[in-house]
mmCIF file of C-alpha atoms in Angstrom:
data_model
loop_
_atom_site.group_PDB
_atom_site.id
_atom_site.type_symbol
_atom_site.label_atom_id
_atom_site.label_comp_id
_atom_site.label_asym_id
_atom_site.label_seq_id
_atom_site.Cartn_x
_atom_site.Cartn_y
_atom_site.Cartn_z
ATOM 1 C CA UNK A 13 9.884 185.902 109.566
ATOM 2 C CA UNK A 14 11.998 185.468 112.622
ATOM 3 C CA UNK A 15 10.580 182.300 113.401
ATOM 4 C CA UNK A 16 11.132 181.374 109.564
ATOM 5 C CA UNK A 17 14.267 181.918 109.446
ATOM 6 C CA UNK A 18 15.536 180.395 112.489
ATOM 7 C CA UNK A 19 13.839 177.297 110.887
ATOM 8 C CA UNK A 20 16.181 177.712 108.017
ATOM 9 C CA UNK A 21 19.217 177.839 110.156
ATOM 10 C CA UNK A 22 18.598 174.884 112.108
ATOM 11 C CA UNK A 23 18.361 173.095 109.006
ATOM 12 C CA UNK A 24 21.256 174.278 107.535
ATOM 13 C CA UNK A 25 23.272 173.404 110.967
ATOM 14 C CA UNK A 26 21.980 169.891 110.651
ATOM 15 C CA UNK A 27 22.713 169.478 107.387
ATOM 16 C CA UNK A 28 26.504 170.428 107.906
ATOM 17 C CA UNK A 29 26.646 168.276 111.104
ATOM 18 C CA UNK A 30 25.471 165.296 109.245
ATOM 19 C CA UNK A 31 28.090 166.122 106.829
ATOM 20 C CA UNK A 32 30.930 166.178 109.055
ATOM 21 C CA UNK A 33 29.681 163.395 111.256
ATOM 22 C CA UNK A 34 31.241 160.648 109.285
ATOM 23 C CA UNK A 35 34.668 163.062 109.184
ATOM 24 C CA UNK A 36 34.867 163.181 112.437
ATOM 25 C CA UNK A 37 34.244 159.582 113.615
ATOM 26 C CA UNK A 38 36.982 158.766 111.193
ATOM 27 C CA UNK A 39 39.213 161.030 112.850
ATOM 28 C CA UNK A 40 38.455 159.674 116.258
ATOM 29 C CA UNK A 41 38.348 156.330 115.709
ATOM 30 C CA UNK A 42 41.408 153.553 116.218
ATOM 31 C CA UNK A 43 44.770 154.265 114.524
ATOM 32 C CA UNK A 44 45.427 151.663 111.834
ATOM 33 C CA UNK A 45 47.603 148.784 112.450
ATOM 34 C CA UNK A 46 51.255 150.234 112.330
ATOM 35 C CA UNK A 47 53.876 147.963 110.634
ATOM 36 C CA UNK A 48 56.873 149.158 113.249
ATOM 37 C CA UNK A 49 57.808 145.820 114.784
ATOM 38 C CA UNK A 50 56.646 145.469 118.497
ATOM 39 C CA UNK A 51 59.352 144.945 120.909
ATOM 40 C CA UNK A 52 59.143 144.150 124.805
ATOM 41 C CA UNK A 53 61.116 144.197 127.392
ATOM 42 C CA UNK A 54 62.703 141.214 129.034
ATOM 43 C CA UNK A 55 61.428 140.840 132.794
ATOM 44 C CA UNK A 56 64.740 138.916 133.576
ATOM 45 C CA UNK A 57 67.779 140.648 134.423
ATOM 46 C CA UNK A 58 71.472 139.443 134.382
ATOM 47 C CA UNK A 59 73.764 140.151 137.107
ATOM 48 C CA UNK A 60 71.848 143.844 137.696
ATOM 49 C CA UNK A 61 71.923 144.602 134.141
ATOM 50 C CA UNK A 62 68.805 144.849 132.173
ATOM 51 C CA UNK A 63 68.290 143.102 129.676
ATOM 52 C CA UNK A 64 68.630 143.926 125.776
ATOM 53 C CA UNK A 65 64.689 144.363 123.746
ATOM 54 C CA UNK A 66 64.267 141.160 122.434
ATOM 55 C CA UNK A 67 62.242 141.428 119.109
ATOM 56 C CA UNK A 68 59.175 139.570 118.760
ATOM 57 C CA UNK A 69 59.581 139.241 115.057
ATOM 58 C CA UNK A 70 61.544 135.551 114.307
ATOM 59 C CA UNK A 71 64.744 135.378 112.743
ATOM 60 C CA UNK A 72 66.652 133.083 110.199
ATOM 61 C CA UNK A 73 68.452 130.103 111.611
ATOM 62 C CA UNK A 74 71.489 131.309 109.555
ATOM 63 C CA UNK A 75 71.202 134.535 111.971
ATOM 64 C CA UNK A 76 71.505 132.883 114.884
ATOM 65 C CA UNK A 77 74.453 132.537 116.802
ATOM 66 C CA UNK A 78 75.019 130.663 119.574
ATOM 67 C CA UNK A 79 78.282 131.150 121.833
ATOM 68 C CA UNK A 80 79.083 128.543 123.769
ATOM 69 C CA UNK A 81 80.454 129.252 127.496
ATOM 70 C CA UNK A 82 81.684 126.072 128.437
ATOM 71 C CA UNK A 83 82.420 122.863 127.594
ATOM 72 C CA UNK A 84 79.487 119.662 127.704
ATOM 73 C CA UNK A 85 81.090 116.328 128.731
ATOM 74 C CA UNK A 86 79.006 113.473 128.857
ATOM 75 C CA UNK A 87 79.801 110.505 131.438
ATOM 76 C CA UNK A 88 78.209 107.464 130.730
ATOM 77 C CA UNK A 89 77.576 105.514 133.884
ATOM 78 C CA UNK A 90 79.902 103.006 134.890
ATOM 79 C CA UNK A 91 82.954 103.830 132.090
ATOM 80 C CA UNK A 92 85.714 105.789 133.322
ATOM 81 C CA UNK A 93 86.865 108.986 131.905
ATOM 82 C CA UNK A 94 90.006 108.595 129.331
ATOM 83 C CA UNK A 95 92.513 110.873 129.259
ATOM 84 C CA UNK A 96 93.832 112.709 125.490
ATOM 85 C CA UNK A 97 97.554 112.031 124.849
ATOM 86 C CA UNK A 98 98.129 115.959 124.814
ATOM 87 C CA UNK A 99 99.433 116.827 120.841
ATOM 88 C CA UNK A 100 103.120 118.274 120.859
ATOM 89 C CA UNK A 101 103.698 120.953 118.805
ATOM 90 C CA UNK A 102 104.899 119.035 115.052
ATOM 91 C CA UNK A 103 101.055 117.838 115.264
ATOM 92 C CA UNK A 104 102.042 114.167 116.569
ATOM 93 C CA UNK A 105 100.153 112.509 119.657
ATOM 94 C CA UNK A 106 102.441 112.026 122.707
ATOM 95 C CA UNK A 107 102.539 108.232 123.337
ATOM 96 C CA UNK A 108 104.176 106.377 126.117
ATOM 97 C CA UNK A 109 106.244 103.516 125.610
ATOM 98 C CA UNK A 110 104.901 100.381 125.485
ATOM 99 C CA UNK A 111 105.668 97.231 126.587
ATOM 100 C CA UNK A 112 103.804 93.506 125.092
ATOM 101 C CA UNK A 113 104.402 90.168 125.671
ATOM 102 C CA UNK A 114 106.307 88.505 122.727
ATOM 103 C CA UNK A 115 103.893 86.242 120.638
ATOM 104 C CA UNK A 116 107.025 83.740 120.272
ATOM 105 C CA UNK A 117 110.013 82.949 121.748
ATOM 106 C CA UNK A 118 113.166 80.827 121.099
ATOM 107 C CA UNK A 119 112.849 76.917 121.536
ATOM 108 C CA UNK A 120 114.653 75.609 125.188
ATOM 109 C CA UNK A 121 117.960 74.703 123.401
ATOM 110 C CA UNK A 122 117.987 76.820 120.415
ATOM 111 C CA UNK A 123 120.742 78.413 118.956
ATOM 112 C CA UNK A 124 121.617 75.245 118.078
ATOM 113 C CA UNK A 125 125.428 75.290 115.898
ATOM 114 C CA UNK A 126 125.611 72.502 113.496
ATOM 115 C CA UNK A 127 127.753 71.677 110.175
ATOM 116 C CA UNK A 128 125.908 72.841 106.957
ATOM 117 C CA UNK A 129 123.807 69.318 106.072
ATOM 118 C CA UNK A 130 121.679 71.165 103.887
ATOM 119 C CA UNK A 131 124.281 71.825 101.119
ATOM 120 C CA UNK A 132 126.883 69.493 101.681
ATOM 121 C CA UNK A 133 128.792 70.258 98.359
ATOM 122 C CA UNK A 134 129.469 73.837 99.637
ATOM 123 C CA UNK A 135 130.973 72.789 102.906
ATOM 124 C CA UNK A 136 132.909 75.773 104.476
ATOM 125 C CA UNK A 137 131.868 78.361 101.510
ATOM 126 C CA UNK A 138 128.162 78.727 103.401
ATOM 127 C CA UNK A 139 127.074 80.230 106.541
ATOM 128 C CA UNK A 140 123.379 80.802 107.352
ATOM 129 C CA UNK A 141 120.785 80.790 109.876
ATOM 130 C CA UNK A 142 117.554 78.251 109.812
ATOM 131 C CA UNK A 143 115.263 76.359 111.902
ATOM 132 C CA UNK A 144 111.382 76.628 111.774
ATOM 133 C CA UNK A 145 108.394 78.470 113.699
ATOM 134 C CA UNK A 146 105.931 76.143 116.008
ATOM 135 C CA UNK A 147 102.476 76.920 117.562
ATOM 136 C CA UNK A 148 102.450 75.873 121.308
ATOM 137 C CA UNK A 149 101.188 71.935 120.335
ATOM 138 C CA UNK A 150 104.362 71.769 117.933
ATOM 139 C CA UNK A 151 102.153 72.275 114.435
ATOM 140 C CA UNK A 152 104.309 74.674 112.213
ATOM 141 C CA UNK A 153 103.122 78.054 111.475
ATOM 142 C CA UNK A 154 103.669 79.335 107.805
ATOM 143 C CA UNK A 155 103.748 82.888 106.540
ATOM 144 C CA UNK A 156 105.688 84.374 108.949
ATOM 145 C CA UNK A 157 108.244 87.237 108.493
ATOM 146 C CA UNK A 158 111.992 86.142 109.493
ATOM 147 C CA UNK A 159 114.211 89.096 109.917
ATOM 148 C CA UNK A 160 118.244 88.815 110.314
ATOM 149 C CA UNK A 161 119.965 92.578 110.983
ATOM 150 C CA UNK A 162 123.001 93.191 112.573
ATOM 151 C CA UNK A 163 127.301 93.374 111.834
ATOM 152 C CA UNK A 164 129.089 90.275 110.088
ATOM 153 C CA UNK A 165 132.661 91.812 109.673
ATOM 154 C CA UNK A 166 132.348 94.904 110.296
ATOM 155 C CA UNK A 167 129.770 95.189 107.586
ATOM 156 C CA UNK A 168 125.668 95.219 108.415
ATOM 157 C CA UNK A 169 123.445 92.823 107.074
ATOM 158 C CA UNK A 170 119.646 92.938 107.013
ATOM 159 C CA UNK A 171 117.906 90.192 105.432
ATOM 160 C CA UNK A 172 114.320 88.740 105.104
ATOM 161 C CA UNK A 173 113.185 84.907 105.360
ATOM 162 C CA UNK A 174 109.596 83.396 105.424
ATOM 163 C CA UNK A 175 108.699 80.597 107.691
ATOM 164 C CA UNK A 176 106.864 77.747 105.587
ATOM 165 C CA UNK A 177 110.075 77.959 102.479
ATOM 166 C CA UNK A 178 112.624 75.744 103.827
ATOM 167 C CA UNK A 179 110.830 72.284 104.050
ATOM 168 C CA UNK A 180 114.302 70.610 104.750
ATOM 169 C CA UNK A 181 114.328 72.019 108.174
ATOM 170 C CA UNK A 182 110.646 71.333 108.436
ATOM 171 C CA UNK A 183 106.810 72.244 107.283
ATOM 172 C CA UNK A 184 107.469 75.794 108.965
ATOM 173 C CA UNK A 185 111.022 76.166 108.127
ATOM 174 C CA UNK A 186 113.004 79.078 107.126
ATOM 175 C CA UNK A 187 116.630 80.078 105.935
ATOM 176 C CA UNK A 188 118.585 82.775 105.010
ATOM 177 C CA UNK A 189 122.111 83.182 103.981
ATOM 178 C CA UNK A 190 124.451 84.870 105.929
ATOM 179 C CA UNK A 191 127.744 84.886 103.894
ATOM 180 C CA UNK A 192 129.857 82.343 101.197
ATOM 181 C CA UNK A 193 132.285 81.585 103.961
ATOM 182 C CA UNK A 194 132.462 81.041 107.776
ATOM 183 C CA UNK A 195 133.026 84.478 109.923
ATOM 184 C CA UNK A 196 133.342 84.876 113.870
ATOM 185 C CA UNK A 197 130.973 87.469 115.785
ATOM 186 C CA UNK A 198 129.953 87.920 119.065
ATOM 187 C CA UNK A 199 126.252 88.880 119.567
ATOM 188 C CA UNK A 200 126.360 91.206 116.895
ATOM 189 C CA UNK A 201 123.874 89.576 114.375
ATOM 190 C CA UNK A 202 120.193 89.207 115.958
ATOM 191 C CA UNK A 203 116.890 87.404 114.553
ATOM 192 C CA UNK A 204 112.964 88.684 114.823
ATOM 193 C CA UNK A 205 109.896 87.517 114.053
ATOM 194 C CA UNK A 206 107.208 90.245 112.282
ATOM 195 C CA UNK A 207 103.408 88.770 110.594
ATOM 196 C CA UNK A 208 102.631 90.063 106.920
ATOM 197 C CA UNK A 209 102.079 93.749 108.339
ATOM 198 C CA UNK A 210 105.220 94.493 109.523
ATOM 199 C CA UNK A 211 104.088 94.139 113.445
ATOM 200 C CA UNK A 212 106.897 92.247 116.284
ATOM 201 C CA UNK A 213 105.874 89.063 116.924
ATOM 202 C CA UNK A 214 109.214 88.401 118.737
ATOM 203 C CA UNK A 215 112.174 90.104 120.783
ATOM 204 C CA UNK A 216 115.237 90.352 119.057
ATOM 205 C CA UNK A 217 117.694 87.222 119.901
ATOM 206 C CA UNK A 218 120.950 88.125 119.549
ATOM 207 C CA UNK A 219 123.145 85.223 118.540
ATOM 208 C CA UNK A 220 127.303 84.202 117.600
ATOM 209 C CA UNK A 221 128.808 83.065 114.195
ATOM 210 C CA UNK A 222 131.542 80.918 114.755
ATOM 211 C CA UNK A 223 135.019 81.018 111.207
ATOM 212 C CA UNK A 224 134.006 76.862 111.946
ATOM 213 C CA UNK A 225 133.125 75.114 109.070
ATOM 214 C CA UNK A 226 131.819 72.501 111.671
ATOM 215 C CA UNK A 227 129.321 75.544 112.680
ATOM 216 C CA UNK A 228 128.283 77.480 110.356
ATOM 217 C CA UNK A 229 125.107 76.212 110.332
ATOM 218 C CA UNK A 230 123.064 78.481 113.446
ATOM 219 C CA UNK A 231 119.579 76.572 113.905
ATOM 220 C CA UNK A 232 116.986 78.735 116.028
ATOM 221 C CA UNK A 233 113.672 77.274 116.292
ATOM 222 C CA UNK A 234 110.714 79.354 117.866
ATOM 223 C CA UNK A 235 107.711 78.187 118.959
ATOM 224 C CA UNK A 236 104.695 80.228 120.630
ATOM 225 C CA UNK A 237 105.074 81.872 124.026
ATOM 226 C CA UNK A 238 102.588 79.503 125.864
ATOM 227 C CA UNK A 239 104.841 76.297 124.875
ATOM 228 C CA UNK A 240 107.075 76.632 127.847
ATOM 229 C CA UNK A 241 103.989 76.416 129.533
ATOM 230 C CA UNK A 242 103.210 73.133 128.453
ATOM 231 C CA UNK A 243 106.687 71.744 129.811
ATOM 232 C CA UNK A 244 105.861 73.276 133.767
ATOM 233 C CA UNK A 245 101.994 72.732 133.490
ATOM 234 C CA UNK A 246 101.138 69.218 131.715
ATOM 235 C CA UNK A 247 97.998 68.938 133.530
ATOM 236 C CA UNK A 248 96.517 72.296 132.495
ATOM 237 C CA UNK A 249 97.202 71.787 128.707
ATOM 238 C CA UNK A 250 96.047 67.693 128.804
ATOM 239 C CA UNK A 251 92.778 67.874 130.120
ATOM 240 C CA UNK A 252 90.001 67.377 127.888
#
């Protein structure tokens, strides 16, 4: 009976091991996957201070930020750096002045003072300035902006003239009218050259009137900067 029953018991132990086998494996085993992100731990350091957890998990380009510490400039080899006119404070660029080399300037000999033979039936009731534009091999240039400023009589006058209008004092010729009568002044009226945009082509010349109805014409011709050129250095404009 003994022996019986210890049978029975044994049996019964086995039975509720088996049972609780599967229990207890599950118990034991590996932890399932956790979904914490993993973070680690920068190796670098900065200056003795250690560095931040940098998460293994990648972000949005629109979270990124980047700070920039300095400034990149990039020197190409062989051009020199160029220096920013520095802004002033009503937002416009501080420029130096410049200087150019006129495009045209008065003909040796001009102002020339003459009667008025271009409207003889006025006579002494005109006064005006003429004469006509040349390129450096004496063709006439057309097109070309004449301005007259300055006082007549103690009043100013600013006119315009283009250069290609006035055929009677030439294919390039200009004129513009002064005043109905003959007036003295002493380099108080001056004449410039501009092209179609506005831009100097010429220094102002500063010129006299003369109360003369013998000169009342003034005739300035100009011609282009490299003509006087041509009167010093025949050889270098002749050769073929």
């Amino acid at each position: 009976m003994f022996v019986k029953m210890s049978l029975s018991t044994v049996l019964v132990l086995f039975t509720l091991g088996a049972c609780a086998l599967p229990f207890a494996l599950d118990f034991w085993g590996p932890a399932p996957p956790s979904d914490v992100t993993e973070t680690v731990e920068s190796l670098l350091t900065q200056e003795g201070t250690p560095a931040s957890p940098v998460s293994t998990t990648a972000s949005p380009a629109s979270d990124r930020i980047v700070n920039p510490t300095s400034t990149l400039t990039l020197m190409l080899p062989g051009v020199a750096a160029t220096e920013i006119a520095p802004v002033s404070e009503d937002g416009a660029a501080s420029r130096n002045t410049l200087t150019y080399e006129p495009l045209y300037i008065p003909q040796i000999g001009s102002p020339v003072w003459l009667p008025n033979f271009a409207y003889p039936e006025l006579g002494c009731h005109w006064m005006g300035v003429a004469g006509q534009v040349l390129s450096w091999d004496d063709l006439p240039i057309r097109n070309l902006i004449i301005e007259v400023g300055g006082f007549l009589e103690g009043s100013e006058v600013l006119k315009i003239g283009l250069t290609g209008l006035a055929s009677i004092y030439g294919p390039g010729g200009y004129e513009i009218i002064l005043a109905d009568h003959s007036a003295d002044s002493r380099q108080t009226m001056w004449i410039q050259i501009h092209n179609l945009a506005g831009e100097d082509l010429s220094d102002k010349l500063y010129f006299d009137t003369f109360a003369d109805c013998e000169r009342n014409l003034i005739l300035i011709n100009f011609v282009q900067a490299k003509a006087f050129l041509k009167e010093f250095l025949p050889l270098l404009f002749n050769q073929p």
